[in-house]
Amino acid sequence: MTEKLELLEEHRSFDGVQLKYRHYSTVLGCDMTFSLFLPNKEEFETPPLVWWLSGLTCTDDNFTHKAGAQKKAAELGVAMLMPDTSPRGDGVADSADWDLGQGAGFYVNATEEPWARNYKMYDYIVTELTAIARDEFGLTGPESIMGHSMGGHGALVIGLRNSGRFCSISAFAPIVNPMEVPWGLKAFDAYLGADRETWSEWDATKLLVEYDGRTQTPILIDQGTGDSFYDGQLQPAKLAEIADEQGYPLALRMQDGYDHSYYFIASFIEEHLEFHQKYL
């Protein structure tokens, strides 16, 4: 158990610093890691914060190592916070399947056993890790949120459920309608139980239909046309159609030939950071 923040890595990067920490999460009941990029302190004393939520099987390292976001973040003076994707450890429930259990937290608060004890990723991000960002690092300024695939689902749900908190939301190839696709059906049935009425608060399409926030947080979605998961698991056009009906500010950009990988993310991450900077 790591009761205090433990610095695991520190790297100078593009006039900023890339950090990795471990700490004990009281919400999740296990040790967790997260990564944090901070731009030059002397130039940007209280930078705005962009959250990044990663996808299935990933950790916080995937984004920091592969996305190439540090250069643009340093230039714009933006901090970035990257949580892990699930609780982890020997005492944490898991599955033999890659798309359920550790590495696949789906950013929900599980209500079903054996998952309910640890799988509270929504509360972890919205409350516990938020408090760490503000209290330990002074990141008390404006915030935006973005993510990829399962993390895109998380960014959309957290952004829409916390109206007014985030200045903007963006996603790469997000799961927008988990109640109706295989990845979401499997995870929601395990984590949330058989009562589908309880699932809608974790589905971006349902949240957007019922969205009554006075602040319409702008959304940007990039989707590759070469993504093998596009038709069966992602279906971002569903969310774009609802946004159009609702008059909600959502832009869906179809990117020709791009797949589901970090090559896709690295190709457009600077544009996403520039998008967030406009609102931050």
Coordinates of C-alpha atoms in Angstrom, one line a residue:
M1 CA 0.0 0.0 0.0
T2 CA 1.4 3.4 -1.0
E3 CA -0.2 5.9 1.3
K4 CA 1.5 9.0 -0.2
L5 CA 2.3 10.0 -3.7
E6 CA 5.4 8.1 -4.9
L7 CA 7.3 9.6 -7.8
L8 CA 8.2 6.7 -10.2
E9 CA 9.5 8.6 -13.2
E10 CA 10.5 12.1 -14.1
H11 CA 11.6 13.1 -17.6
R12 CA 12.3 16.6 -19.1
S13 CA 10.3 16.9 -22.3
F14 CA 9.9 19.9 -24.6
D15 CA 10.5 22.5 -21.9
G16 CA 8.2 20.7 -19.6
V17 CA 8.3 17.6 -17.4
Q18 CA 6.7 14.2 -17.8
L19 CA 5.9 12.5 -14.5
K20 CA 4.6 9.2 -13.3
Y21 CA 3.2 8.5 -9.8
R22 CA 1.9 5.7 -7.7
H23 CA -0.5 6.1 -4.8
Y24 CA -3.1 4.2 -2.8
S25 CA -6.6 4.8 -4.0
T26 CA -9.2 4.7 -1.2
V27 CA -12.0 4.7 -3.8
L28 CA -10.6 1.7 -5.6
G29 CA -9.0 -0.1 -2.7
C30 CA -5.6 -0.7 -4.4
D31 CA -2.4 1.0 -5.6
M32 CA -2.8 3.0 -8.8
T33 CA -0.5 4.8 -11.2
F34 CA -1.1 7.9 -13.2
S35 CA 1.0 10.1 -15.5
L36 CA 1.1 13.9 -15.6
F37 CA 2.7 16.3 -18.0
L38 CA 3.4 19.8 -16.8
P39 CA 4.5 22.6 -19.0
N40 CA 7.3 25.1 -18.0
K41 CA 6.4 26.2 -14.4
E42 CA 8.1 29.6 -14.8
E43 CA 6.0 30.5 -17.9
F44 CA 2.8 28.7 -17.0
E45 CA 2.3 28.8 -13.2
T46 CA -1.3 27.5 -13.2
P47 CA -1.9 25.8 -16.5
P48 CA -5.3 24.6 -17.7
L49 CA -5.7 20.8 -17.5
V50 CA -6.6 18.3 -20.2
W51 CA -7.5 14.8 -19.0
W52 CA -6.7 11.8 -21.2
L53 CA -8.6 8.5 -20.8
S54 CA -7.1 5.4 -22.5
G55 CA -8.8 2.4 -24.1
L56 CA -9.1 -1.3 -23.5
T57 CA -5.9 -3.1 -22.4
C58 CA -4.0 0.2 -22.0
T59 CA -2.3 1.9 -19.1
D60 CA -1.3 5.5 -18.6
D61 CA 2.0 4.7 -20.4
N62 CA 0.4 4.1 -23.8
F63 CA -0.5 7.7 -24.3
T64 CA 2.7 9.2 -22.8
H65 CA 4.9 6.9 -24.9
K66 CA 3.1 6.9 -28.2
A67 CA 0.8 9.9 -28.8
G68 CA 3.6 12.5 -29.1
A69 CA 1.4 15.1 -27.3
Q70 CA 4.1 16.7 -25.1
K71 CA 5.5 19.1 -27.7
K72 CA 2.1 20.7 -28.4
A73 CA 1.1 20.7 -24.8
A74 CA 4.3 22.5 -23.8
E75 CA 3.8 25.0 -26.6
L76 CA 0.2 25.7 -25.6
G77 CA 1.0 25.7 -21.8
V78 CA -1.4 22.9 -21.1
A79 CA -1.1 20.2 -18.4
M80 CA -2.2 16.7 -19.2
L81 CA -3.3 14.0 -16.7
M82 CA -3.5 10.4 -17.7
P83 CA -5.1 7.8 -15.3
D84 CA -4.8 4.1 -15.6
T85 CA -7.8 2.3 -17.1
S86 CA -8.8 0.1 -14.2
P87 CA -8.0 -0.9 -10.6
R88 CA -5.1 -3.5 -10.6
G89 CA -3.4 -5.9 -8.2
D90 CA -3.5 -9.5 -6.9
G91 CA -6.6 -8.8 -4.7
V92 CA -8.6 -7.1 -7.5
A93 CA -11.2 -9.1 -9.5
D94 CA -10.2 -10.0 -13.0
S95 CA -11.2 -12.0 -16.0
A96 CA -9.4 -14.3 -18.4
D97 CA -10.9 -12.2 -21.2
W98 CA -8.9 -9.2 -22.4
D99 CA -12.0 -6.9 -22.6
L100 CA -13.3 -7.4 -19.1
G101 CA -11.6 -6.9 -15.7
Q102 CA -8.2 -5.4 -15.2
G103 CA -7.4 -3.0 -18.1
A104 CA -11.1 -2.7 -18.9
G105 CA -12.7 -0.6 -16.2
F106 CA -15.1 1.2 -18.6
Y107 CA -15.1 4.3 -16.4
V108 CA -18.3 3.2 -14.5
N109 CA -19.1 2.6 -10.9
A110 CA -19.7 -1.2 -10.7
T111 CA -22.6 -2.4 -8.6
E112 CA -22.3 -6.1 -9.1
E113 CA -20.0 -8.6 -7.4
P114 CA -17.1 -9.4 -7.6
W115 CA -16.5 -6.0 -9.3
A116 CA -18.2 -3.6 -7.0
R117 CA -15.5 -3.7 -4.4
N118 CA -12.8 -2.1 -6.6
Y119 CA -14.3 -1.0 -10.0
K120 CA -15.3 2.6 -9.3
M121 CA -13.3 4.3 -12.0
Y122 CA -15.9 7.1 -12.4
D123 CA -15.6 8.2 -8.8
Y124 CA -11.9 7.7 -8.9
I125 CA -11.5 10.2 -11.7
V126 CA -14.2 12.7 -10.9
T127 CA -13.4 12.9 -7.1
E128 CA -10.2 11.3 -5.9
L129 CA -7.8 12.0 -8.7
T130 CA -9.3 15.4 -9.2
A131 CA -8.6 16.2 -5.6
I132 CA -5.0 15.1 -6.1
A133 CA -4.6 17.2 -9.2
R134 CA -5.9 20.3 -7.4
D135 CA -4.3 19.8 -3.9
E136 CA -1.0 18.3 -4.8
F137 CA -0.2 20.0 -8.1
G138 CA -2.3 23.2 -8.0
L139 CA -4.2 22.4 -11.1
T140 CA -7.2 24.5 -10.1
G141 CA -7.8 26.2 -13.5
P142 CA -10.1 25.3 -16.4
E143 CA -10.4 21.6 -17.6
S144 CA -11.1 19.7 -20.7
I145 CA -11.3 15.9 -21.2
M146 CA -10.5 13.6 -24.1
G147 CA -10.0 9.8 -24.7
H148 CA -9.7 6.9 -27.1
S149 CA -12.1 4.0 -27.7
M150 CA -13.2 2.9 -24.2
G151 CA -11.6 6.1 -23.0
G152 CA -13.5 8.1 -25.5
H153 CA -16.7 6.6 -24.0
G154 CA -15.3 7.6 -20.6
A155 CA -14.6 11.2 -21.7
L156 CA -18.0 11.6 -23.3
V157 CA -19.9 10.2 -20.2
I158 CA -17.8 12.1 -17.7
G159 CA -18.1 15.3 -19.7
L160 CA -21.8 15.1 -20.2
R161 CA -22.6 14.0 -16.6
N162 CA -20.6 17.0 -15.2
S163 CA -22.2 19.8 -17.1
G164 CA -20.2 23.0 -16.7
R165 CA -17.1 21.4 -15.3
F166 CA -15.3 20.8 -18.6
C167 CA -14.7 23.5 -21.3
S168 CA -14.6 20.9 -24.1
I169 CA -14.7 17.2 -24.9
S170 CA -12.9 15.2 -27.6
A171 CA -12.5 11.6 -28.5
F172 CA -10.7 9.3 -31.0
A173 CA -12.9 6.4 -32.2
P174 CA -15.1 6.4 -29.1
I175 CA -17.6 3.7 -28.0
V176 CA -20.6 6.1 -28.1
N177 CA -23.5 3.6 -27.5
P178 CA -22.1 0.8 -25.2
M179 CA -25.6 -0.4 -24.4
E180 CA -25.9 -1.7 -28.0
V181 CA -22.5 -3.0 -28.9
P182 CA -20.6 -6.2 -27.9
W183 CA -17.9 -4.6 -25.8
G184 CA -20.4 -2.5 -23.8
L185 CA -23.0 -5.2 -23.4
K186 CA -20.4 -7.6 -21.9
A187 CA -18.9 -5.0 -19.5
F188 CA -22.2 -3.5 -18.5
D189 CA -23.8 -6.8 -17.8
A190 CA -20.9 -7.8 -15.6
Y191 CA -20.3 -4.5 -13.8
L192 CA -23.9 -3.1 -13.6
G193 CA -26.2 -6.1 -13.7
A194 CA -29.2 -7.2 -15.7
D195 CA -31.3 -4.1 -15.1
R196 CA -30.7 -2.1 -18.2
E197 CA -32.5 0.9 -16.9
T198 CA -29.4 1.6 -14.8
W199 CA -27.2 1.4 -17.8
S200 CA -28.4 4.6 -19.5
E201 CA -26.4 6.9 -17.2
W202 CA -23.2 5.4 -18.7
D203 CA -24.1 5.7 -22.4
A204 CA -23.3 8.9 -24.2
T205 CA -26.2 8.5 -26.7
K206 CA -28.7 8.3 -23.9
L207 CA -27.1 11.2 -22.0
L208 CA -27.1 13.4 -25.0
V209 CA -30.8 12.7 -25.8
E210 CA -31.7 13.7 -22.2
Y211 CA -29.0 16.4 -21.8
D212 CA -30.5 19.4 -20.0
G213 CA -27.3 21.2 -19.0
R214 CA -27.4 24.9 -19.5
T215 CA -23.8 24.8 -20.8
Q216 CA -23.4 22.9 -24.1
T217 CA -19.9 21.7 -23.9
P218 CA -18.4 21.5 -27.5
I219 CA -17.4 18.0 -28.7
L220 CA -14.9 16.9 -31.3
I221 CA -14.7 13.3 -32.5
D222 CA -12.2 11.8 -35.0
Q223 CA -13.0 8.4 -36.5
G224 CA -10.8 6.5 -39.0
T225 CA -12.5 4.9 -42.0
G226 CA -10.0 2.1 -41.8
D227 CA -10.9 1.2 -38.2
S228 CA -11.9 -2.5 -38.1
F229 CA -14.1 -1.7 -35.0
Y230 CA -16.0 1.1 -36.6
D231 CA -19.2 -0.7 -37.6
G232 CA -19.5 -3.3 -34.9
Q233 CA -18.3 -1.5 -31.7
L234 CA -18.0 2.3 -32.2
Q235 CA -20.7 3.8 -34.5
P236 CA -20.0 7.5 -33.7
A237 CA -22.5 8.6 -36.4
K238 CA -25.3 7.7 -33.9
L239 CA -24.1 10.4 -31.5
A240 CA -23.6 12.9 -34.3
E241 CA -27.2 12.3 -35.5
I242 CA -28.6 12.9 -32.0
A243 CA -26.4 16.0 -31.6
D244 CA -27.8 17.3 -34.9
E245 CA -31.4 16.7 -33.7
Q246 CA -30.6 18.4 -30.4
G247 CA -28.7 21.3 -31.9
Y248 CA -25.7 20.3 -29.8
P249 CA -22.2 21.5 -30.9
L250 CA -20.6 18.3 -32.0
A251 CA -18.2 17.8 -34.9
L252 CA -17.6 14.3 -36.3
R253 CA -14.6 14.1 -38.6
M254 CA -14.1 11.0 -40.7
Q255 CA -10.4 10.5 -41.4
D256 CA -9.8 8.5 -44.5
G257 CA -7.8 5.3 -44.1
Y258 CA -6.9 5.6 -40.4
D259 CA -7.2 2.6 -38.1
H260 CA -7.7 2.2 -34.3
S261 CA -4.1 2.5 -33.3
Y262 CA -1.9 5.2 -31.8
Y263 CA -0.6 6.0 -35.3
F264 CA -4.1 7.5 -35.7
I265 CA -4.0 9.3 -32.4
A266 CA -0.5 10.7 -33.0
S267 CA -1.6 12.1 -36.4
F268 CA -4.3 14.3 -34.9
I269 CA -3.5 14.8 -31.3
E270 CA -2.1 18.3 -31.9
E271 CA -5.4 19.4 -33.5
H272 CA -7.3 18.1 -30.5
L273 CA -5.1 20.0 -28.1
E274 CA -5.6 23.1 -30.2
F275 CA -9.3 22.5 -30.1
H276 CA -9.3 22.3 -26.3
Q277 CA -7.1 25.4 -26.0
K278 CA -9.7 27.5 -27.8
Y279 CA -12.1 26.8 -25.0
L280 CA -9.7 26.6 -22.1

